[in-house]
Coordinates of C-alpha atoms in Angstrom, one line a residue:
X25 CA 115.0 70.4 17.4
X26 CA 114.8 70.5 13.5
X27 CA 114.7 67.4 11.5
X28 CA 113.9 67.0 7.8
X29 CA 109.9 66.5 7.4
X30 CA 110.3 65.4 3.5
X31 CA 113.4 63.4 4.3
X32 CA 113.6 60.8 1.1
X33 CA 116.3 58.1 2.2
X34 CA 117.1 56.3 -1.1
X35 CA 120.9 55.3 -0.8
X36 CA 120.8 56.1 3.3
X37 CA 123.5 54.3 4.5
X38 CA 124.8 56.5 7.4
X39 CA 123.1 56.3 11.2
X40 CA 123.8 57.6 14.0
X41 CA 122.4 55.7 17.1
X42 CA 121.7 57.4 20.2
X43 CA 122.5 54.9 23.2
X44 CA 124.7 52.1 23.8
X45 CA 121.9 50.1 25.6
X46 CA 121.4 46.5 24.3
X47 CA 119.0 48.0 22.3
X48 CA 121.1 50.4 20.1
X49 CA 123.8 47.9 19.8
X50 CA 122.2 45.5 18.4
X51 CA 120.5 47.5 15.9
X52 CA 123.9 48.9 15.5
X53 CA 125.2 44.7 14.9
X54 CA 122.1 44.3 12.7
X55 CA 122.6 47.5 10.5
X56 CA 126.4 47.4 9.7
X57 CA 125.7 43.6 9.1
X58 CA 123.5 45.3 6.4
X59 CA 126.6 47.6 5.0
X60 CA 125.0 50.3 6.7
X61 CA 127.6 53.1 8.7
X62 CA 126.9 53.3 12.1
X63 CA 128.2 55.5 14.9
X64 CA 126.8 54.4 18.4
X65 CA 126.8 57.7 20.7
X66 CA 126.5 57.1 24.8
X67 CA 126.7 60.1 27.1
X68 CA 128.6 58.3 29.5
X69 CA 131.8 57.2 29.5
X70 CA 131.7 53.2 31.1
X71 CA 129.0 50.8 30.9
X72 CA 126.1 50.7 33.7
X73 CA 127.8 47.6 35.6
X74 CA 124.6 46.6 37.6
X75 CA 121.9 44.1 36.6
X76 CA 118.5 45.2 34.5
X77 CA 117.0 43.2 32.6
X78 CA 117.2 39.6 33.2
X79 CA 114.9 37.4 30.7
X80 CA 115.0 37.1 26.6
X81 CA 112.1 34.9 25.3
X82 CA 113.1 32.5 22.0
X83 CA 111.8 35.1 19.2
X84 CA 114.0 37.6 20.4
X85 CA 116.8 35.4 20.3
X86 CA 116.7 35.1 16.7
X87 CA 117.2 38.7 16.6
X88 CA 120.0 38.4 18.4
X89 CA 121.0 35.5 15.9
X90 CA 120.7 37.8 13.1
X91 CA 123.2 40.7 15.1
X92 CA 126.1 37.3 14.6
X93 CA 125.8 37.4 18.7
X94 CA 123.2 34.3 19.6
X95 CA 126.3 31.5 20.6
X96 CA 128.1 33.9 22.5
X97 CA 124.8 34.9 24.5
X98 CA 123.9 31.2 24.8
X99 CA 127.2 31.1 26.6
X100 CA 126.2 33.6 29.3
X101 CA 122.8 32.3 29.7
X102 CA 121.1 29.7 31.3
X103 CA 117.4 27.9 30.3
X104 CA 114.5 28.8 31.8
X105 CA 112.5 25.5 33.2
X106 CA 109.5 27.3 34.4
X107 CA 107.0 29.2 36.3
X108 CA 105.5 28.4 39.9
X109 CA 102.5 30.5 41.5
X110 CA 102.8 30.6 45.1
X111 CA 100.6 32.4 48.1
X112 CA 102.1 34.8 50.7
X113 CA 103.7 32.2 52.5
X114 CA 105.6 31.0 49.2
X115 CA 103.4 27.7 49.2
X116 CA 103.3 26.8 45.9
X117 CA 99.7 26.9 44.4
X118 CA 100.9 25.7 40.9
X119 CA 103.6 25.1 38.6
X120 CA 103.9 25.5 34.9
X121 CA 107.0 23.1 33.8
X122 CA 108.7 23.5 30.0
X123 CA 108.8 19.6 28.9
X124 CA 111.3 20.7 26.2
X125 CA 113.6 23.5 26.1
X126 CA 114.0 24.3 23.0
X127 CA 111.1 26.2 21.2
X128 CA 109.8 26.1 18.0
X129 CA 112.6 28.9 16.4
X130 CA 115.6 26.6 17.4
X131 CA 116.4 28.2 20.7
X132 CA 115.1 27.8 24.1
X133 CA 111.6 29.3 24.8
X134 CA 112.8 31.7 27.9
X135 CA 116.5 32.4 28.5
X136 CA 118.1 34.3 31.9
X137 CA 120.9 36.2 31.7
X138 CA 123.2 39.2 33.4
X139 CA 122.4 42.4 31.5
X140 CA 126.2 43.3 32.1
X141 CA 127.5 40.4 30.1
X142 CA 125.1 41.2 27.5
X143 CA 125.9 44.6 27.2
X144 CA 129.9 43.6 27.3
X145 CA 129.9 40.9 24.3
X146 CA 127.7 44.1 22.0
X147 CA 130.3 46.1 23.0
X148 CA 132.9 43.8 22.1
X149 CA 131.6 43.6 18.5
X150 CA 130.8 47.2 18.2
X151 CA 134.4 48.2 18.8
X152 CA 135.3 51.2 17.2
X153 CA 132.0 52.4 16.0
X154 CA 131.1 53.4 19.9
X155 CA 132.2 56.7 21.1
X156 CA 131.7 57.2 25.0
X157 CA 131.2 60.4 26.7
X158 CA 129.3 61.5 23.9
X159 CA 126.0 63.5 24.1
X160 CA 124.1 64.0 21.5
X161 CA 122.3 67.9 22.0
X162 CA 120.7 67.8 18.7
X163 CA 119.5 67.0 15.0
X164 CA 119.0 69.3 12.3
X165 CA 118.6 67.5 9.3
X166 CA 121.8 64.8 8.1
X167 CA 123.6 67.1 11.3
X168 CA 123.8 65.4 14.4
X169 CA 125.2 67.8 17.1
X170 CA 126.8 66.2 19.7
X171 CA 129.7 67.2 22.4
X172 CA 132.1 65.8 20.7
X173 CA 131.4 67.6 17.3
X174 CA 129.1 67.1 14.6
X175 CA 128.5 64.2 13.0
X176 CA 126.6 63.2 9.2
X177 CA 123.7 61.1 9.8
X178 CA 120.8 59.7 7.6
X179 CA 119.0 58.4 9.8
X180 CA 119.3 59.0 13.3
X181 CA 118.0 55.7 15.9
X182 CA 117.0 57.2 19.6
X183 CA 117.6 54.0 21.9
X184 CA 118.3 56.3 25.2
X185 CA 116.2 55.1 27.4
X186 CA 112.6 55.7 29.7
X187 CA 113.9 59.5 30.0
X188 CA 114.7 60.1 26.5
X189 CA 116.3 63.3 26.0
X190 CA 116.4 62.9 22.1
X191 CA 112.6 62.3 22.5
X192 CA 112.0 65.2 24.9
X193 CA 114.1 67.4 22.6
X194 CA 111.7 66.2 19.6
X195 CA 108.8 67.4 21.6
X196 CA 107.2 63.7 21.5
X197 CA 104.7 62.7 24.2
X198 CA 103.5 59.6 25.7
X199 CA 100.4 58.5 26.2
X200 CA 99.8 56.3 29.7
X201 CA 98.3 53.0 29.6
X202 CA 98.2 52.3 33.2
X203 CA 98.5 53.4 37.0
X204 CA 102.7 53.2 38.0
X205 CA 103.6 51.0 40.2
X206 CA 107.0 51.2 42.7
X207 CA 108.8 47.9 43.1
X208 CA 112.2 47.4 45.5
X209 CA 114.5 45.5 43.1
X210 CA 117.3 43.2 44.8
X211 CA 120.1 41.3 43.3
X212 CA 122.7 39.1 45.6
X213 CA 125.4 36.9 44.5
X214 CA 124.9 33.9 47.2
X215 CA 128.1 32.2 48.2
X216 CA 126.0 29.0 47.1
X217 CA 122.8 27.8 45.1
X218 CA 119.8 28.7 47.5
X219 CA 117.7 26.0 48.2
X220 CA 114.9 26.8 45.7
X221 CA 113.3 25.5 42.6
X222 CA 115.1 27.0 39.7
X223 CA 112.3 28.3 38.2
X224 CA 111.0 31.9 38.5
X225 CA 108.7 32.2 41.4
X226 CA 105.8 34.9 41.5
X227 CA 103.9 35.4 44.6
X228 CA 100.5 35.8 44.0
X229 CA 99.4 38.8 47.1
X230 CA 98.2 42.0 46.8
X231 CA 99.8 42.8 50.0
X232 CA 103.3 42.1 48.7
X233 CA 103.4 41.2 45.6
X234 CA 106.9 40.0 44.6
X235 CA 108.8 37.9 41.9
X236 CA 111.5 35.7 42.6
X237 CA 114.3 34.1 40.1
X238 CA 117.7 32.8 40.0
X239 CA 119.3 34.8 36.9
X240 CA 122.5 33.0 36.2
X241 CA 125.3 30.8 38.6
X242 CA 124.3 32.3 41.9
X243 CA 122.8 35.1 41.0
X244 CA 119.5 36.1 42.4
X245 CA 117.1 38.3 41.7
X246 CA 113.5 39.5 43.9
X247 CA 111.7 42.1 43.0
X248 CA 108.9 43.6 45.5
X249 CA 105.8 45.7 44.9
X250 CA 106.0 48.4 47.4
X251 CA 103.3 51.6 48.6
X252 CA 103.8 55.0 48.1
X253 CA 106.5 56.2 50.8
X254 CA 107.3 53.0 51.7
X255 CA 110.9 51.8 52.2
X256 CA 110.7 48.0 53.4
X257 CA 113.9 46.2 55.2
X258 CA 115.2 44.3 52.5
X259 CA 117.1 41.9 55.2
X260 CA 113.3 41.1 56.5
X261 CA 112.1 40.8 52.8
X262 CA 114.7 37.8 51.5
X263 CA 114.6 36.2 55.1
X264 CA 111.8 33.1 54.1
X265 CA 113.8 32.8 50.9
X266 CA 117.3 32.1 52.4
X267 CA 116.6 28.6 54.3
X268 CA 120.1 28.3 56.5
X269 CA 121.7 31.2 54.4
X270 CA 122.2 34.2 56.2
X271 CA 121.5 37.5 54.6
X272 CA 125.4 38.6 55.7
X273 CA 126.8 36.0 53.8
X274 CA 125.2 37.3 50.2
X275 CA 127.1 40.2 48.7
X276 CA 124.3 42.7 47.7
X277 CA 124.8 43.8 44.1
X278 CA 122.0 46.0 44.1
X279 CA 119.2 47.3 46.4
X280 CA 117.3 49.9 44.2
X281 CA 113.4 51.2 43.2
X282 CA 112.0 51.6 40.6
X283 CA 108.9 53.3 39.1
X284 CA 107.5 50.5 36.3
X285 CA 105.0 52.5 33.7
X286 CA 103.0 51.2 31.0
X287 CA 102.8 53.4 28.4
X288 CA 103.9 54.1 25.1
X289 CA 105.4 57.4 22.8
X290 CA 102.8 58.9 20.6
X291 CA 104.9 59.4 17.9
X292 CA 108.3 57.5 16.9
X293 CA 109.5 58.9 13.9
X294 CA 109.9 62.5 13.5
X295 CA 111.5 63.4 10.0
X296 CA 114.8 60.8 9.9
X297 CA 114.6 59.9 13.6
X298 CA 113.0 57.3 15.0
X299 CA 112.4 56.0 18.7
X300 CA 113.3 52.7 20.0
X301 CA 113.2 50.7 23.3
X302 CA 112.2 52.2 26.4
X303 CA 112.4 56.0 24.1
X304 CA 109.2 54.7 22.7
X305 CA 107.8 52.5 25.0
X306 CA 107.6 51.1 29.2
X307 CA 105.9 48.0 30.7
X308 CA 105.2 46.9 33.9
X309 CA 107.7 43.6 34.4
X310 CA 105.3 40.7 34.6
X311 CA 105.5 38.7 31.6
X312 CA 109.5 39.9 31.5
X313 CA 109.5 41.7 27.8
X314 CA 110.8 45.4 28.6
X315 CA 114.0 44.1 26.8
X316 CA 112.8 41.9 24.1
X317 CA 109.9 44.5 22.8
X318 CA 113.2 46.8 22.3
X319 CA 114.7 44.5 20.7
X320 CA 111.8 43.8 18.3
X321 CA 112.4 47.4 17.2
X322 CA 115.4 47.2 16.0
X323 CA 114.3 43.8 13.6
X324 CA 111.5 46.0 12.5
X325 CA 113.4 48.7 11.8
X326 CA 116.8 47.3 10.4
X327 CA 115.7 45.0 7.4
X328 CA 112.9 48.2 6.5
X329 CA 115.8 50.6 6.5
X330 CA 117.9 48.5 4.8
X331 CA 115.0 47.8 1.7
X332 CA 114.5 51.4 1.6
X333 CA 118.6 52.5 1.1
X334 CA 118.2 50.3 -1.9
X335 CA 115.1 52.1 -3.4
X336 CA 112.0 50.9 -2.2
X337 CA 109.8 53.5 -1.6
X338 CA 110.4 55.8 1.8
X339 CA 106.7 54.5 3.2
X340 CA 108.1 51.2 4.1
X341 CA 109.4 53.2 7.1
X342 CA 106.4 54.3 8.4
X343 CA 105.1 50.9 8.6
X344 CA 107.5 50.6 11.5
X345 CA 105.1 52.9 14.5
X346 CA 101.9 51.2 12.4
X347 CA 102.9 47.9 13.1
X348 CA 105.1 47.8 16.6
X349 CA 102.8 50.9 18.1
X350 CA 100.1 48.3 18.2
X351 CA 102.1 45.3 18.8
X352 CA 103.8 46.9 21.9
X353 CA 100.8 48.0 23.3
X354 CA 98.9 44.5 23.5
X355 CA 101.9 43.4 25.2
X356 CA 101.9 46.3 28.0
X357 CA 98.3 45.6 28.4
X358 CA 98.8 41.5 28.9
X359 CA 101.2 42.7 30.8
X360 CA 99.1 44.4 33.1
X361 CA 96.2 42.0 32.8
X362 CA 98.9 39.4 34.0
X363 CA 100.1 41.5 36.9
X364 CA 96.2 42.1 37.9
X365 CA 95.6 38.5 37.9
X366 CA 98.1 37.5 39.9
X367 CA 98.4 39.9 42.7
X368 CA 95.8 42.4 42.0
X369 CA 92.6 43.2 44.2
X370 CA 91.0 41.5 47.1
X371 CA 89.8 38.0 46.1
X372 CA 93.2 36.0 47.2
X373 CA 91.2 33.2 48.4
X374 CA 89.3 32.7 45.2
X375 CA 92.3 33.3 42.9
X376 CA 94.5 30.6 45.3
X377 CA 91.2 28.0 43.3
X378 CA 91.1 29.5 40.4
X379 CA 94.8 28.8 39.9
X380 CA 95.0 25.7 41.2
X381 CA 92.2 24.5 39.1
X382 CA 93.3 26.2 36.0
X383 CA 96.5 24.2 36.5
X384 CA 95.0 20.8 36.2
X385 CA 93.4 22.1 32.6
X386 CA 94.7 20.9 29.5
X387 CA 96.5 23.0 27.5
X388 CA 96.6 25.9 30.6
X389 CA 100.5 25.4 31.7
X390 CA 101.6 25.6 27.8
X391 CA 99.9 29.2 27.6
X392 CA 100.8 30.1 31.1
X393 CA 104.5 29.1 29.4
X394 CA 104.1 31.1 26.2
X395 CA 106.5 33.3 26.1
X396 CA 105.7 34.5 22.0
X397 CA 104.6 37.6 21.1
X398 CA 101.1 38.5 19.4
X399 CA 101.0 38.4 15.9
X400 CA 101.5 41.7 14.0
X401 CA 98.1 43.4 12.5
X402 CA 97.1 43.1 8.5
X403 CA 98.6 45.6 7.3
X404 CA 100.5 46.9 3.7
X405 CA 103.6 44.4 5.0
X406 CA 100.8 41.9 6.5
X407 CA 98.0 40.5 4.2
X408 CA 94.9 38.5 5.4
X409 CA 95.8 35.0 5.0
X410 CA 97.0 32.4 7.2
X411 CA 100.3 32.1 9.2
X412 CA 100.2 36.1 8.6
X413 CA 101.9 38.3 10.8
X414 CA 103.5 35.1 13.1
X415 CA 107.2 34.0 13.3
X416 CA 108.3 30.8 10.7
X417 CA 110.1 28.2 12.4
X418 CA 113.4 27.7 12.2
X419 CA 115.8 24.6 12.8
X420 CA 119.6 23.4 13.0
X421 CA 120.9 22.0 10.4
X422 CA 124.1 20.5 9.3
X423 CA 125.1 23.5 7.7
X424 CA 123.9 26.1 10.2
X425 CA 120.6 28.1 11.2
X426 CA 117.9 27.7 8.8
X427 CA 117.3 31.7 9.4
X428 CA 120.7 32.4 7.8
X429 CA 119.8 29.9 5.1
X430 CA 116.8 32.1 4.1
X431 CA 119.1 35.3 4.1
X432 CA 118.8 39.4 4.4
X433 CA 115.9 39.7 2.0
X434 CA 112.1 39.0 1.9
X435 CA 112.2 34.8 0.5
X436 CA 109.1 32.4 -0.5
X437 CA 109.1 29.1 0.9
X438 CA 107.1 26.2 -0.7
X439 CA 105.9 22.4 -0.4
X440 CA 109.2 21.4 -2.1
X441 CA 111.2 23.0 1.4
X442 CA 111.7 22.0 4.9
X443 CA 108.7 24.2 5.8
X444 CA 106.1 21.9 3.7
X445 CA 105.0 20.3 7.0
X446 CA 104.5 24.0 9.0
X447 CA 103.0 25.1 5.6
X448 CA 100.8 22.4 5.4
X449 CA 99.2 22.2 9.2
X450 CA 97.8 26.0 7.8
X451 CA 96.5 25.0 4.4
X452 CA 98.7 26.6 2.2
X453 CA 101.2 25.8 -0.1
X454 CA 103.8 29.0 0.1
X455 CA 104.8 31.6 2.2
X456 CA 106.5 35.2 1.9
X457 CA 109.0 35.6 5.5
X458 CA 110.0 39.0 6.0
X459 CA 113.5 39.3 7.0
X460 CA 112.9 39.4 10.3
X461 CA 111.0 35.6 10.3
X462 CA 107.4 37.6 10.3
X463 CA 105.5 35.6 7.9
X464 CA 103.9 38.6 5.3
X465 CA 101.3 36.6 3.7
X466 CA 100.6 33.0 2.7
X467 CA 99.2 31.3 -0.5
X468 CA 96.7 28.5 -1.1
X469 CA 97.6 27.9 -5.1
X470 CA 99.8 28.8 -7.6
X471 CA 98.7 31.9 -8.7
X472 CA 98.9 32.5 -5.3
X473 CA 102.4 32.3 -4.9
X474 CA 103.2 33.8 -7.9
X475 CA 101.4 37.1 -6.4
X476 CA 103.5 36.2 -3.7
X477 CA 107.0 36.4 -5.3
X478 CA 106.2 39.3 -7.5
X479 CA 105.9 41.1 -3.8
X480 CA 109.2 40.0 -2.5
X481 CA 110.5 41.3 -6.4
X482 CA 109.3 44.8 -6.0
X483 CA 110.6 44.9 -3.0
X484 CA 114.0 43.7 -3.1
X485 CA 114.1 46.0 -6.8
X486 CA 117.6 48.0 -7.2
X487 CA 117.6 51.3 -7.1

């Protein structure tokens, strides 16, 4: 596949997304709320019906804010209270409760949902920029060759999927952070709630590892480590789940396995294409951010693309692998440290302590909560200061979101704002916030912010 090595994208305002995932339609919502001109293309021709991904964290719903969709997803999903450990015998060992459920960026801190209804309300706001049944066979340049005829392109965004073909096409490879692991993945719809705490539930066993939730209404969700060759009963598997419910009486949505990988794309832009979601990157499902890293992408990327199409300089676009490349990859590997933690190995009666005394420390059930991302690295859109690289806060306020108060383009806030208190628990008296909430550098005095302005200036400069 050719693309266009020296591509220089001043005045791109045409993309082309490849995938009409959650994760190219929302970057589709967040670039045509940008004036960009966006064709999504997806090989098939209706929408996967059956349930994915399940959990979206409270950062990632202010990307979701930003794509105009964050009510309408509120509406489909339900608060997350917590997490409980519990042993083979689903005896609880300990239990991490939220006391509030609302998180510092306005929205609650872990949020279930049905990936179906997700998928259906993007769609619904996508309308007629989606054309199904259409694969895309190639790039060549602002060409995009595709079954259904060719199509001008700027930019090109591949969001389709673990198995990439765009990716594959590119010649991209990826680079494996960890061992794969098979899991048996079941979803029911119970004729009523199950007798269980409505938390998600994670057995800690290295026999059988499993992870237990209600999504949404009576929707349920299990998902079971499994050996090599293995092809366990799932009647047998949901029995000590069910209480009096009897496995006949669920209807089965899905009964399906799955090959979880941790690793991550080596390269994610090639010329004017760039990868996305699971195209550039996998994780195992422990600390439930397959979804929102995807979704991260797509913040990165948008407000970057959007800068550069009104003049700033083309290397703004390469800070997007130098800055979620890293990020994505500490997550894969908490990930994994999580996953060994909890089931990994052969000490189960020392970890069944360990966690019950880690329980009654201060400060443990908050972090075992945390559902936040790392902060990003320094880097040319991260200085060294302060609050660098970390999400602002954001509230509700008589007239609406204080994100869509601070608008589309880099902003410094100061003392005389709402964010004096935040700014002042870190010692400084201003901040720059990128557009999507990342804080790119504080300052302690004046001349400080001045510097700090004078960025988001040169930035936001016309063409």
């Amino acid at each position: 596949m050719r693309t266009s090595p020296g591509w220089h994208s001043g005045g791109v305002r045409d993309v082309v997304i490849v995938g009409a995932g959650p994760v190219g339609l929302t970057a589709a919502l967040l670039l045509r709320r940008r004036g960009f001109r966006v064709v999504v293309a997806e090989r098939h021709e209706v929408a996967y019906p059956l349930p994915r991904a399940v959990h979206l964290d409270g950062e990632v719903l202010r990307v979701l804010q930003d794509a105009g969709v964050v009510g309408r997803f509120r509406a489909v999903s339900r608060a997350m209270p917590g997490l409980r450990l519990v042993d083979a015998e689903t005896r609880a060992l300990a239990e991490f409760r939220r006391d509030a459920v609302v998180g510092p960026g306005g929205h609650p801190e872990a949020s279930m949902f049905d990936q179906p209804a997700l998928e259906r309300l993007l769609r619904t706001e996508i309308d007629g920029d989606l054309r199904l049944g259409t694969t895309v066979t190639g790039v060549s340049g602002r060409t995009v060759h595709t079954t259904s005829g060719p199509i001008t392109a700027d930019v090109v965004l591949a969001c389709d999927g673990a198995d990439s073909a765009l990716r594959e096409r590119l010649g991209i490879g990826t680079r494996e952070l960890g061992k794969p692991e098979t899991w048996l993945v079941v979803d029911v719809e119970a004729p009523a709630r199950l007798p269980v705490w409505d938390g998600v539930h994670q057995v800690c066993d290295p026999v059988r590892a499993t992870t237990f939730m209600r999504v949404t209404g009576t929707r349920y969700r299990w998902e079971f480590r499994v050996a090599d060759g293995e092809s366990p009963d799932p009647r047998a598997l949901l029995r000590p789940w069910l209480g009096e419910v009897s496995f006949d009486d669920l209807a089965v949505l899905r009964v399906a396995t799955y090959t979880f990988r941790a690793r991550t794309a080596r390269r994610w832009r090639a010329g004017n294409v760039f990868l996305l979601g699971d195209a550039a990157h996998e994780t195992p499902p422990f600390i439930g951010q397959g979804l929102g890293a995807g979704l991260r992408d797509a913040h990165n990327l948008a407000w970057k693309l959007d800068l550069v199409a009104r003049g700033a300089p083309d290397w703004l676009l390469d800070t997007y692998q130098a800055e979620r490349l890293p990020h994505v990859t500490s997550t894969i590997r908490g990930a994994m440290a999580v996953g060994w933690a909890l089931t990994g190995g052969r000490a189960a009666p020392l970890r069944r302590s360990v966690v019950r005394g880690a329980a009654r420390v201060p400060g443990v059930s908050a972090a075992a909560l945390r559902m936040s991302s790392p902060r990003l690295r320094p880097g040319r859109l991260v200085l060294r200061s302060p609050l660098a690289g970390t999400v602002c806060p954001q509230w509700r306020t008589a007239g609406g979101w204080s994100d869509d108060r601070l608008g589309a383009h880099p902003v410094v806030v100061d003392l005389d704002s709402r964010f004096a208190g935040w700014l002042r628990g870190a010692g400084v008296v201003a901040a720059l916030i990128r557009p999507d909430r990342i804080v790119l550098g504080t300052a302690r005095d004046g001349a400080g912010a001045a510097r700090l302005h004078d960025i988001a200036a040169w930035l936001t400069r016309p063409a």
